[in-house]
Amino acid sequence: SQNIDDFKDIENRFVISADQTNLFTWILDIPKKEIIRDSNSIKFFGNQPKIGNMPETAIENRNIHPEDVEIYREFYKKVYNGENNSKCEIRWKISDTDEYSWLKITYTTIFNQNHQPIRAFGTAINITDKKEAEFTENELSDLEKEVTQLRSKINSTRKNIESLKEVNESILEAKET
């Protein structure tokens, strides 16, 4: 039918454009809870072209950072419930390493004629550099606050020392008279 052909054409364009960029892409078959990866995402995420029982498989395989598991589950609930444009930022374990990369993941949902979610186009962008810059910026901000507090304490201590000097001088003057 025309709708299926249109869908396949969109799907093909999506995969081709993703291969030409630094995007990682895949398709989520919502009723099956299965992702179908393109070649670019297979290189980054591992060699399985299809993964079922999402998001639980990724969680059970310890691909998701432990602190991000609930964010990831909630994200998938939104997609499965038909949210059209879902986004999240999580840490994903890089294939064959113990390191995590920060990813911004987005799903755009496709609906059937009955307005039921049937597929979603998934994209992921590696935002590790951006996140590390944010952390560095936050650390610098915290350091600036600490420096400001230390300067305030130093100024207060200087005033106390000057007051003590004045008191000491007054005592010395009083002793001389």
XYZ file of C-alpha atoms in Angstrom:
177
model
C 0.000 0.000 0.000
C 0.987 3.637 -0.391
C 1.464 4.214 3.365
C 3.896 1.304 3.685
C 5.850 2.468 0.624
C 5.968 5.997 2.029
C 7.138 4.641 5.356
C 9.880 2.535 3.718
C 11.023 5.543 1.683
C 11.241 7.689 4.817
C 13.038 4.875 6.599
C 15.594 4.543 3.762
C 16.228 8.296 3.655
C 16.680 8.314 7.393
C 19.251 5.518 7.339
C 21.178 7.063 4.421
C 21.323 10.524 6.009
C 22.404 9.062 9.329
C 25.260 7.170 7.661
C 26.496 10.481 6.254
C 26.617 12.152 9.661
C 27.932 11.381 13.144
C 24.503 10.304 14.288
C 23.865 6.826 15.552
C 20.474 5.656 14.330
C 18.124 2.751 14.651
C 14.472 1.895 14.374
C 12.370 0.773 17.319
C 9.606 -1.689 16.520
C 7.261 -0.642 19.314
C 4.955 -3.709 19.432
C 7.986 -6.041 19.513
C 10.048 -3.741 21.782
C 12.936 -4.446 19.415
C 15.539 -2.099 17.986
C 17.019 -2.600 14.527
C 20.373 -0.875 14.207
C 22.065 0.630 11.199
C 25.733 0.003 10.411
C 26.930 3.184 12.131
C 25.242 2.376 15.428
C 26.416 -1.253 15.315
C 30.020 0.031 15.283
C 29.434 2.113 18.410
C 26.947 0.006 20.385
C 28.153 -3.484 19.535
C 27.640 -6.109 16.905
C 24.001 -7.064 17.441
C 21.860 -5.703 14.585
C 18.623 -6.483 16.476
C 17.965 -6.296 20.205
C 14.650 -7.265 21.755
C 13.040 -6.503 25.110
C 14.171 -2.897 25.181
C 15.019 -1.176 27.499
C 15.498 -4.128 29.857
C 18.071 -5.874 27.667
C 20.325 -2.808 27.683
C 19.903 -2.472 31.449
C 20.549 -6.187 32.123
C 23.653 -6.043 29.890
C 24.887 -3.143 32.044
C 25.079 -0.822 29.050
C 23.352 1.930 31.043
C 25.167 3.662 33.888
C 23.558 2.554 37.187
C 22.593 6.148 38.055
C 20.738 6.499 34.719
C 18.705 3.261 34.741
C 15.434 4.830 35.945
C 15.782 7.765 33.531
C 16.214 5.241 30.704
C 13.199 3.165 31.772
C 10.983 6.261 32.050
C 12.181 7.404 28.642
C 11.090 4.112 27.048
C 7.735 4.207 28.861
C 7.056 7.567 27.203
C 7.949 6.183 23.781
C 5.808 3.056 24.246
C 2.932 5.236 25.441
C 3.075 7.211 22.185
C 4.949 10.371 23.122
C 5.891 11.776 19.732
C 9.277 13.345 20.418
C 11.006 11.850 23.459
C 14.510 12.792 24.595
C 16.899 11.801 27.339
C 20.555 12.137 28.265
C 22.197 9.032 29.718
C 25.571 7.378 30.044
C 26.067 4.315 27.827
C 28.935 1.849 28.219
C 31.096 1.827 25.115
C 31.521 -1.584 23.483
C 34.517 -3.564 24.743
C 35.504 -0.972 27.386
C 34.507 -0.082 30.915
C 34.023 3.576 29.991
C 30.744 5.383 29.542
C 29.855 8.008 26.951
C 27.142 10.588 27.485
C 24.453 10.252 24.819
C 21.518 12.437 23.925
C 18.893 10.031 22.640
C 15.790 11.071 20.727
C 12.865 9.044 19.459
C 10.376 10.296 16.882
C 7.276 8.104 16.856
C 5.328 6.867 13.825
C 1.665 6.004 14.307
C -0.689 3.716 12.345
C -4.129 4.743 11.033
C -5.618 3.947 14.453
C -3.186 6.407 16.064
C -1.282 3.596 17.787
C 2.506 3.966 18.032
C 4.098 1.343 15.754
C 7.680 2.470 15.196
C 10.053 5.123 16.350
C 13.172 6.474 14.698
C 15.955 6.597 17.245
C 18.990 8.835 17.119
C 21.860 9.260 19.520
C 24.528 11.928 19.590
C 27.640 11.558 21.703
C 27.629 14.586 24.037
C 30.461 13.475 26.327
C 32.628 16.524 25.501
C 29.707 18.867 26.202
C 28.920 17.158 29.525
C 32.558 17.201 30.604
C 32.714 20.914 29.780
C 29.555 21.463 31.873
C 31.098 19.547 34.774
C 34.293 21.586 34.478
C 32.242 24.794 34.354
C 30.291 23.712 37.448
C 33.527 22.833 39.244
C 34.948 26.252 38.354
C 31.784 27.911 39.596
C 32.075 25.996 42.877
C 35.738 27.003 43.173
C 34.846 30.643 42.518
C 32.280 30.476 45.329
C 34.884 28.970 47.661
C 37.417 31.664 46.723
C 34.816 34.370 47.386
C 34.060 32.841 50.787
C 37.788 32.615 51.591
C 38.323 36.247 50.565
C 35.474 37.262 52.839
C 37.035 35.331 55.735
C 40.457 36.853 55.013
C 38.989 40.373 55.005
C 37.149 39.670 58.234
C 40.351 38.297 59.794
C 42.292 41.401 58.640
C 39.717 43.649 60.288
C 39.965 41.616 63.489
C 43.777 41.857 63.421
C 43.608 45.623 62.857
C 41.159 45.972 65.724
C 43.472 43.931 67.952
C 46.421 46.134 66.922
C 44.453 49.239 67.848
C 43.477 47.733 71.191
C 47.094 46.693 71.764
C 48.337 50.211 70.917
C 45.737 51.720 73.263
C 46.891 49.428 76.053
C 50.550 50.332 75.408
C 49.719 54.058 75.416
C 47.757 53.661 78.629
C 50.706 51.903 80.274
C 53.052 54.711 79.237
C 50.953 57.348 80.917
